C-alpha atoms as a PDB file:
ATOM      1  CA  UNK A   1     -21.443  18.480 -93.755  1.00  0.00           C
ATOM      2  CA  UNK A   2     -22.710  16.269 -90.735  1.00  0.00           C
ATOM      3  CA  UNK A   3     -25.088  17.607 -88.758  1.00  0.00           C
ATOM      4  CA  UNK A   4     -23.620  17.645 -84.639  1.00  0.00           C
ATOM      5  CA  UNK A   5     -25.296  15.264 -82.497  1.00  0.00           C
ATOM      6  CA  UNK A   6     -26.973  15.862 -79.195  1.00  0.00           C
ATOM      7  CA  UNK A   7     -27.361  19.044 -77.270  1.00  0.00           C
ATOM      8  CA  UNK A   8     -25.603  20.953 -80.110  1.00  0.00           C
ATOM      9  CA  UNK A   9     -28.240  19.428 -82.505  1.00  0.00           C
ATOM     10  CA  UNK A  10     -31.127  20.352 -80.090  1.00  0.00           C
ATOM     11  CA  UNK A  11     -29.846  23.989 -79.470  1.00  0.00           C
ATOM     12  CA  UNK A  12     -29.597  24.321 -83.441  1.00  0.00           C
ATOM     13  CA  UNK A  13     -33.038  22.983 -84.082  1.00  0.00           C
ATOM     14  CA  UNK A  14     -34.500  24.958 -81.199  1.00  0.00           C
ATOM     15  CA  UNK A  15     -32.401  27.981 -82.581  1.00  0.00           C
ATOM     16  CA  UNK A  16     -33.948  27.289 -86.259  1.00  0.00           C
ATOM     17  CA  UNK A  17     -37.202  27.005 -85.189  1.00  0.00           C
ATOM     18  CA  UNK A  18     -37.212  30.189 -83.242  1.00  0.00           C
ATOM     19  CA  UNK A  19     -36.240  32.315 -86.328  1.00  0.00           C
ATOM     20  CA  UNK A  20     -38.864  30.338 -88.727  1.00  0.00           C
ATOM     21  CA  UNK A  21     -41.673  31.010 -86.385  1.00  0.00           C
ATOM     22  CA  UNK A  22     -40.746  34.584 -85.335  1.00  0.00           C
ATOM     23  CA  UNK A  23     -40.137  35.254 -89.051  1.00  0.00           C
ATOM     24  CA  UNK A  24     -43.739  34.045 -89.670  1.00  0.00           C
ATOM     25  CA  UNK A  25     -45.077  35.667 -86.692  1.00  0.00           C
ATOM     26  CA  UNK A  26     -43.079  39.340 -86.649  1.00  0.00           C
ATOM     27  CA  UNK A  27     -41.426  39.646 -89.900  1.00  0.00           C
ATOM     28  CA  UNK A  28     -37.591  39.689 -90.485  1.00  0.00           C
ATOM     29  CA  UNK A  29     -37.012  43.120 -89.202  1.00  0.00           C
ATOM     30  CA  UNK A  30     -37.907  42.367 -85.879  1.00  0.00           C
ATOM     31  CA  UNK A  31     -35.522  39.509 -85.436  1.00  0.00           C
ATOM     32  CA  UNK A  32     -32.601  40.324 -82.932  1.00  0.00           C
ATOM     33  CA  UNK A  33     -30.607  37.547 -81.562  1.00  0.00           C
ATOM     34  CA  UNK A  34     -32.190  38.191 -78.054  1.00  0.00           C
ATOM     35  CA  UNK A  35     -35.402  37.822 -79.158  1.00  0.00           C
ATOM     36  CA  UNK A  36     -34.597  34.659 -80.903  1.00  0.00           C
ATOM     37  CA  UNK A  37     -32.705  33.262 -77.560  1.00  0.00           C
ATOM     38  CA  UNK A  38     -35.682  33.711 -75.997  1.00  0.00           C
ATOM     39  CA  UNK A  39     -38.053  31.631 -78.068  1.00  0.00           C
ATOM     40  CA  UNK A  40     -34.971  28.718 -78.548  1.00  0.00           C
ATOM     41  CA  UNK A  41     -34.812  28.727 -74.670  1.00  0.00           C
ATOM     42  CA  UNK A  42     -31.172  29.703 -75.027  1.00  0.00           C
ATOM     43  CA  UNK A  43     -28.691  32.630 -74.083  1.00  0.00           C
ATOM     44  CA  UNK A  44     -27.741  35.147 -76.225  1.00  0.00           C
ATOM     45  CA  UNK A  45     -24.296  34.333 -75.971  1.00  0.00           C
ATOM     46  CA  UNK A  46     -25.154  30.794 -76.824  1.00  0.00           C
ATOM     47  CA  UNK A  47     -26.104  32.268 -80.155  1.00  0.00           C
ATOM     48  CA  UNK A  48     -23.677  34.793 -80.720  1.00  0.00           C
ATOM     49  CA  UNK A  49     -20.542  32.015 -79.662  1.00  0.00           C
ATOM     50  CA  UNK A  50     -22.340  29.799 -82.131  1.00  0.00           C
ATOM     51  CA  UNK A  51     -23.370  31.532 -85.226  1.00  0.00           C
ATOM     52  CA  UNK A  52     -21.110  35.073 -84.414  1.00  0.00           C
ATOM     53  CA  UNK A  53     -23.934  37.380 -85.227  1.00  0.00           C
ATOM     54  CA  UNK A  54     -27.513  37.585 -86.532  1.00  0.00           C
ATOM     55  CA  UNK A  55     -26.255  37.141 -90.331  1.00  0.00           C
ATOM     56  CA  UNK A  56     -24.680  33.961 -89.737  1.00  0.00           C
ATOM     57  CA  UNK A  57     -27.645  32.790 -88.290  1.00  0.00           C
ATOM     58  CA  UNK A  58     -29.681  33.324 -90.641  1.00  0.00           C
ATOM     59  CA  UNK A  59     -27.492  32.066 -93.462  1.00  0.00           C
ATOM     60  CA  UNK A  60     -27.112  29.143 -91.345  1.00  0.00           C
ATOM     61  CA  UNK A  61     -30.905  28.900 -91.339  1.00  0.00           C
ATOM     62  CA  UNK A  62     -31.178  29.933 -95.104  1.00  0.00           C
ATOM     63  CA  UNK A  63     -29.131  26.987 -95.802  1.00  0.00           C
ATOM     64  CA  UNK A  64     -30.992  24.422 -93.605  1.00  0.00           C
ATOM     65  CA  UNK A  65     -34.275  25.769 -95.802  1.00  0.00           C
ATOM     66  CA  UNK A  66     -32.506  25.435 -99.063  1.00  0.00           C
ATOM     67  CA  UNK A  67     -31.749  21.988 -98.694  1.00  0.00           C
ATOM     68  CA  UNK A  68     -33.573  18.967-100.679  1.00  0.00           C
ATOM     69  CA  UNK A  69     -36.460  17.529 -99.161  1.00  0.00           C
ATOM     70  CA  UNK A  70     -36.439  14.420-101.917  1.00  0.00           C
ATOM     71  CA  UNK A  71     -34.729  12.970-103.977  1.00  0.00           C
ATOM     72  CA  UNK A  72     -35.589  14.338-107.697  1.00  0.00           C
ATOM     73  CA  UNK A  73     -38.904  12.616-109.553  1.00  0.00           C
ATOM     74  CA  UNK A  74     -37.311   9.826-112.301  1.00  0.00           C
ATOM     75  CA  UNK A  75     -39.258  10.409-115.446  1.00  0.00           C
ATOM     76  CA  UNK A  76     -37.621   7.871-117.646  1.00  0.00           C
ATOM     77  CA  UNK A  77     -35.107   9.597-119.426  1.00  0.00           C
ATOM     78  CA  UNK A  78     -32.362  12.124-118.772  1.00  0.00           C
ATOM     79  CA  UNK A  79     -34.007  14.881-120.790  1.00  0.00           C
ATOM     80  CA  UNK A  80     -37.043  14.654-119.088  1.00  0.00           C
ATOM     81  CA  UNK A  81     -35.122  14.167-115.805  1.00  0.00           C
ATOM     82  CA  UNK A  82     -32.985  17.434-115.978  1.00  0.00           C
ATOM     83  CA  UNK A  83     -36.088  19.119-117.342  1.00  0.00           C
ATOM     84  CA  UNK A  84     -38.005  18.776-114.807  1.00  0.00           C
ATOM     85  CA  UNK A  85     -35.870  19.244-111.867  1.00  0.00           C
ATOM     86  CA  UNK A  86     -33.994  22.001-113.232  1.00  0.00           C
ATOM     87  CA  UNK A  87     -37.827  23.842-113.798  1.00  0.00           C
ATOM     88  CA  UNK A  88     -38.152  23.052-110.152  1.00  0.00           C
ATOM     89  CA  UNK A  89     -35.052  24.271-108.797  1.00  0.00           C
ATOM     90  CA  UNK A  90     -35.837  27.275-110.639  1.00  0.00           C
ATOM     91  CA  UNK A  91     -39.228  27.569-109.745  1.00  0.00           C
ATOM     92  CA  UNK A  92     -38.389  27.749-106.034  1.00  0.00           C
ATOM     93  CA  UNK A  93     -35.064  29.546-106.393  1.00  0.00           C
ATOM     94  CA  UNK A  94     -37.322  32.158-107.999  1.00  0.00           C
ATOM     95  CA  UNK A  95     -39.899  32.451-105.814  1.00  0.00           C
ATOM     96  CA  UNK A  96     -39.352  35.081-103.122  1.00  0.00           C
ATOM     97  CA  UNK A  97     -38.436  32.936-100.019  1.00  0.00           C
ATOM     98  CA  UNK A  98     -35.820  31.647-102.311  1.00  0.00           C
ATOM     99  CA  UNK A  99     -34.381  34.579-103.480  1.00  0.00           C
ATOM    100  CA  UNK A 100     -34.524  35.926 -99.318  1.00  0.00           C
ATOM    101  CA  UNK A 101     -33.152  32.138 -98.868  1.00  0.00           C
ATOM    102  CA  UNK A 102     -30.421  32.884-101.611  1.00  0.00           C
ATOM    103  CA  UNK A 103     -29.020  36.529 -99.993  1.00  0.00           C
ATOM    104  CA  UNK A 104     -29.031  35.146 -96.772  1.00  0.00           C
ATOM    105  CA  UNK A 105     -26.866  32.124 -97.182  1.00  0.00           C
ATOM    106  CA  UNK A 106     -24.456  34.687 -99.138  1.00  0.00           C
ATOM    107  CA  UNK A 107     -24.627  37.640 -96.839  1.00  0.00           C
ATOM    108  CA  UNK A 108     -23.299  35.412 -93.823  1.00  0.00           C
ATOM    109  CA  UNK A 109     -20.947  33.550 -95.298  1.00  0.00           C
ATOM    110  CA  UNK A 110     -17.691  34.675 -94.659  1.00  0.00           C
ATOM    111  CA  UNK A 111     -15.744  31.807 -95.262  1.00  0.00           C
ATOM    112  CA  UNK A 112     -17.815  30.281 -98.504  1.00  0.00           C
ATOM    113  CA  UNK A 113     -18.784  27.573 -96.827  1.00  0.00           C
ATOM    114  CA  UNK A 114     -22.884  27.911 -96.994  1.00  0.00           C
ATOM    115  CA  UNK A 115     -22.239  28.612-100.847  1.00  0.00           C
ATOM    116  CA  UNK A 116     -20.007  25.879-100.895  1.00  0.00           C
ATOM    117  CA  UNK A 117     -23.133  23.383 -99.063  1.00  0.00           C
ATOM    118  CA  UNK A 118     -26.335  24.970-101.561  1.00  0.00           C
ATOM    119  CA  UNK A 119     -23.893  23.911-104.673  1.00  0.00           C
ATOM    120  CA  UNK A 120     -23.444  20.952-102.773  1.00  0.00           C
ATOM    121  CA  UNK A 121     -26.884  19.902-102.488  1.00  0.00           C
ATOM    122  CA  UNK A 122     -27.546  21.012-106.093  1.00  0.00           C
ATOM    123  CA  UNK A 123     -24.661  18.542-107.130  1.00  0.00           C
ATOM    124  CA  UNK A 124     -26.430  15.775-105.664  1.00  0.00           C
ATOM    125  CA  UNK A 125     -29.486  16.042-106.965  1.00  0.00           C
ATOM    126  CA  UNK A 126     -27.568  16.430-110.462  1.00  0.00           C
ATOM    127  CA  UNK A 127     -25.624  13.415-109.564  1.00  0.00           C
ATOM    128  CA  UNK A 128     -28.388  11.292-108.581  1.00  0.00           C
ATOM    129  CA  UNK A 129     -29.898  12.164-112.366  1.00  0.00           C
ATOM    130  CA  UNK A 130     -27.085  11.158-114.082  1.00  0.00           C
ATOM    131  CA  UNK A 131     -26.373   7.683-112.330  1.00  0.00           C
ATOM    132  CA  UNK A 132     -30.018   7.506-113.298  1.00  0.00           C
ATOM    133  CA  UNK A 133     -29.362   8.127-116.712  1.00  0.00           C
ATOM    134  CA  UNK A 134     -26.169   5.950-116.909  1.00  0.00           C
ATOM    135  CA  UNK A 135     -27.950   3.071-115.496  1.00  0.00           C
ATOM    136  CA  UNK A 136     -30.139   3.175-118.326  1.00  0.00           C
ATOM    137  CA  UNK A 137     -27.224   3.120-120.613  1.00  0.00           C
ATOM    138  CA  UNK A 138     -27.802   7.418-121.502  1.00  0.00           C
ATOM    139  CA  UNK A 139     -25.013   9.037-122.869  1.00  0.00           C
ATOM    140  CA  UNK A 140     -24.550  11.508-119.997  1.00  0.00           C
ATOM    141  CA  UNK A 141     -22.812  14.786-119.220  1.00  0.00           C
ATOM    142  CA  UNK A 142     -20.420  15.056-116.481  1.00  0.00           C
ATOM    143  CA  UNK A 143     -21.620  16.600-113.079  1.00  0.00           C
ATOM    144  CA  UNK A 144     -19.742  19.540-113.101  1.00  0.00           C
ATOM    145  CA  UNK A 145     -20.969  20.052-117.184  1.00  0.00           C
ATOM    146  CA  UNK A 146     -24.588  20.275-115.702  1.00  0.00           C
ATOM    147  CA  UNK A 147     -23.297  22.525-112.580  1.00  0.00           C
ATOM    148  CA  UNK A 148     -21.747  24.646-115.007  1.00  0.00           C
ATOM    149  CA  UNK A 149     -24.611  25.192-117.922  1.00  0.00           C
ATOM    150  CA  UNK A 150     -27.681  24.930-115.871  1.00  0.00           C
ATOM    151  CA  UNK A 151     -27.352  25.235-112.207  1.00  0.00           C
ATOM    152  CA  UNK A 152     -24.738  28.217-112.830  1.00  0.00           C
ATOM    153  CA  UNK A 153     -26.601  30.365-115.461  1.00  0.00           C
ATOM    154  CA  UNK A 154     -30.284  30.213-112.946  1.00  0.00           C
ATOM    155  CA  UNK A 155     -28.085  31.500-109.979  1.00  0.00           C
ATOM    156  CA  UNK A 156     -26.154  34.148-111.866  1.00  0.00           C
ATOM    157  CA  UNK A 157     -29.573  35.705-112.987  1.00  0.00           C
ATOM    158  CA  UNK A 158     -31.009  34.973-109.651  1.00  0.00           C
ATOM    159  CA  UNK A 159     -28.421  36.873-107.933  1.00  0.00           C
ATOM    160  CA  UNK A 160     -27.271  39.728-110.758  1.00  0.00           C
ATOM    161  CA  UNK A 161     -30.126  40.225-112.996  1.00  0.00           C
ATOM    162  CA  UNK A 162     -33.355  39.486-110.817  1.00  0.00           C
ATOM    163  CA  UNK A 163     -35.661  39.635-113.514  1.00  0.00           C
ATOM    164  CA  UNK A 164     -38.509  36.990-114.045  1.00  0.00           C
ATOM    165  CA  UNK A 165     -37.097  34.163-115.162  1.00  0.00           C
ATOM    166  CA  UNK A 166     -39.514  30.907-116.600  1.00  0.00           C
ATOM    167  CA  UNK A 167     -39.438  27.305-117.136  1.00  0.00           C
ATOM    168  CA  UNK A 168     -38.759  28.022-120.846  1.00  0.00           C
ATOM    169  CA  UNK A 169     -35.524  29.329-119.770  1.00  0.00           C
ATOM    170  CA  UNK A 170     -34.866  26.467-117.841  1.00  0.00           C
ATOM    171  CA  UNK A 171     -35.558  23.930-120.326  1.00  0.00           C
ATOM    172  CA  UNK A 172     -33.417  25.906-122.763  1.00  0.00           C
ATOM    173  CA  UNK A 173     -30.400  25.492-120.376  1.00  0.00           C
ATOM    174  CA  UNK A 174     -31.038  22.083-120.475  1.00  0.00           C
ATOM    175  CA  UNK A 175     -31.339  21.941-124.184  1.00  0.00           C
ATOM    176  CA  UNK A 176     -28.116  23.497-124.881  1.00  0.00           C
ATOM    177  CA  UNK A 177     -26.173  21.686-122.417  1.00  0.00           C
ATOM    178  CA  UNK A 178     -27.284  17.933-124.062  1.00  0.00           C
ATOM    179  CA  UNK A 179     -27.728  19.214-127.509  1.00  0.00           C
ATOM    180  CA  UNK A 180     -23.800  18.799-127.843  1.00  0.00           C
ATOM    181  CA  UNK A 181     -23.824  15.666-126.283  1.00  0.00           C
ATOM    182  CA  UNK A 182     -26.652  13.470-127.507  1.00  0.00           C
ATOM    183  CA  UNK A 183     -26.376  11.815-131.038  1.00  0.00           C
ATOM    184  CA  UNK A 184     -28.058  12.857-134.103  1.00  0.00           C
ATOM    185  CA  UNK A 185     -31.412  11.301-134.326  1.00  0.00           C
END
């Protein structure tokens, strides 16, 4: 998804901004699109002809937050690779601003399309390990393989059994996704 240019961009970024820092400030419970408005310098109805309601907002927001700030680390070797980012992505799907990051993105999504942009950016990170990993000649599994053993698994639990959850149970997703597809040694 391309991000608009110009005065939309500005009025989403002010409009982001507000709810991060009144989040911070107040808590979640006080937001109300008004209040929000105010501190982004806009209308309400710039808002609410925008985003619809507060829930869209803040899955709009949710999804903004959820979004890769790097590329993942290269350690050398696929196994390693998917190790450790899939321990990350856990980590901070875990953690409770992910999980608030997590319902928010799915309670104002009518359409899909903020589920559709967090598998998205998981798929690139994914994809970026396995080009990795095929540049060095690794027998690799396709993207959607990883999506569907790894990525899939974390969020189900995430979202339907939101117990705690470790990097052990990360790196065992890992293992049994490659175990099928690496050679004996």
């Amino acid at each position: 998804m391309t991000r608009p240019g110009g005065r939309s961009a500005r009025v989403q970024e002010s409009v982001h901004a507000a709810v991060r820092d009144l989040e911070a400030e107040q808590g979640r419970a006080a937001l109300t699109v008004p209040l929000i408005a105010a501190r982004a310098g806009v209308t309400p109805s710039t808002i609410y002809r925008r985003w619809g309601d507060l829930q869209e907002l803040l899955s709009d927001v949710a999804v903004e937050r959820l979004r890769p700030e790097t590329e993942p680390a290269d350690h050398g070797a696929l196994r390693t690779d998917l190790e450790a980012w899939a321990e990350q992505f856990l980590e901070e799907m875990a953690s409770p601003p992910g999980r608030a990051y997590i319902r928010d993105a799915l309670a104002g999504d009518p359409d899909g399309s903020n589920a559709g942009q967090c598998s998205a950016y998981a798929a690139e990170q994914v994809g970026v390990i396995l080009a990795r990993a095929a540049d060095r000649g690794e027998q690799a599994p396709d993207a959607e393989v990883v999506m569907d053993h790894i990525v899939a698994p974390m969020m189900y639990r995430l979202v339907f059994r939101p117990g705690p959850l470790d990097a052990s149970y990360a790196r065992g997703l890992v293992e049994a996704t490659l175990s099928g597809l690496m050679p004996p040694g």
